[in-house]
Tab-separated table of C-alpha atoms in Angstrom:
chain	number	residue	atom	x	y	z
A	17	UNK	CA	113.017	0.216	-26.478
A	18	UNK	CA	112.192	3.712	-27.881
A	19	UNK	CA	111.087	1.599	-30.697
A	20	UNK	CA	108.534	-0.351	-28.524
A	21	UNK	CA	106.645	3.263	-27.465
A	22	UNK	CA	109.050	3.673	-23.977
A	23	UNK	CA	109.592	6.874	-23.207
A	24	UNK	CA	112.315	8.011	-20.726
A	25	UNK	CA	111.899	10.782	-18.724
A	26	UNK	CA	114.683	12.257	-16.933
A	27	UNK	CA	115.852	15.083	-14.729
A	28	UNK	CA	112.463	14.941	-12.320
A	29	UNK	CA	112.794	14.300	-8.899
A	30	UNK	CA	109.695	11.851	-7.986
A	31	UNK	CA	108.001	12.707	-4.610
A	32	UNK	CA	105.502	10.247	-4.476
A	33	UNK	CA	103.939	7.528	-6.204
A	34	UNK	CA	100.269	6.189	-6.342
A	35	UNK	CA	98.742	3.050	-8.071
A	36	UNK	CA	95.336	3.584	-9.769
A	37	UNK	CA	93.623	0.526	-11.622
A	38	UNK	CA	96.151	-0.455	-13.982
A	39	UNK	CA	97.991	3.151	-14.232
A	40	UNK	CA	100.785	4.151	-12.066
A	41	UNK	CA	100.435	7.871	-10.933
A	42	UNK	CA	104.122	9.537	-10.421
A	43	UNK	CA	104.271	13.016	-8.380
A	44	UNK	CA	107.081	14.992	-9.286
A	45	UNK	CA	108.413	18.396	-7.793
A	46	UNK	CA	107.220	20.325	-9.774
A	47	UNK	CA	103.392	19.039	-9.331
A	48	UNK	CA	103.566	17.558	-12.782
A	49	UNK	CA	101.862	14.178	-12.983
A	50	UNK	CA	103.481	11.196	-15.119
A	51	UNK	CA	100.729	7.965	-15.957
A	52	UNK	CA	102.256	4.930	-16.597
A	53	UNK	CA	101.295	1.199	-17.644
A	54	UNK	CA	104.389	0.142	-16.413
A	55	UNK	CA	107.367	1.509	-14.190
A	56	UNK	CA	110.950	0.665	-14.115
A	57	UNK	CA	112.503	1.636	-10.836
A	58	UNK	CA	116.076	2.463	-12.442
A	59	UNK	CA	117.134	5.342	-10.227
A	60	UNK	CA	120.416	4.304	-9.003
A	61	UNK	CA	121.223	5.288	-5.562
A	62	UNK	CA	118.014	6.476	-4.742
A	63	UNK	CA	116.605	2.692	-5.689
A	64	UNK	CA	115.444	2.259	-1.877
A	65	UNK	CA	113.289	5.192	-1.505
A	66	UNK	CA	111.457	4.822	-4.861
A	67	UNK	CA	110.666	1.391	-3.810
A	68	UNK	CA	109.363	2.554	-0.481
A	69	UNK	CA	107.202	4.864	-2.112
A	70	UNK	CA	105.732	1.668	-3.295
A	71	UNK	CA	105.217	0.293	-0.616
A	72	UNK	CA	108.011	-2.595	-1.688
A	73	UNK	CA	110.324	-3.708	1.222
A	74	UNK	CA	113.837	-3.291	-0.600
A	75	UNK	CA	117.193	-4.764	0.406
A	76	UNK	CA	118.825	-2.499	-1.587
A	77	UNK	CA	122.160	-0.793	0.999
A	78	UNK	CA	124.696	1.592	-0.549
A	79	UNK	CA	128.031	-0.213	0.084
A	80	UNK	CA	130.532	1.771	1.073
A	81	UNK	CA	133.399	3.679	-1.270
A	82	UNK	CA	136.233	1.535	-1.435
């Protein structure tokens, strides 16, 4: 994928997200802004509140330690 021009950005703790035209607009903590084409919602356990921050319903649940 790095290949392809994706770039992965880690270690930023996203506190909101806006879409603009074509460009997503990612708010971090820090107040840095990240613009994006596209956006891959790969965040594990915090899947669910990403994808509210979109405004997507999710059906995502954390299942319980077994």
């Amino acid at each position: 994928s790095a290949q392809n021009g994706v770039e992965y950005i880690l270690g930023k703790e996203v506190i909101g997200i806006e879409k603009q035209d074509d460009t997503f607009v990612v708010s971090t903590h820090t107040d840095e802004e990240l613009h994006a084409r596209f956006l891959v919602n790969a965040s594990g356990t915090s899947a669910a509140f990403i994808s509210s921050l979109l405004g997507i319903a999710s059906t995502i649940e954390r299942l319980p330690a077994s």
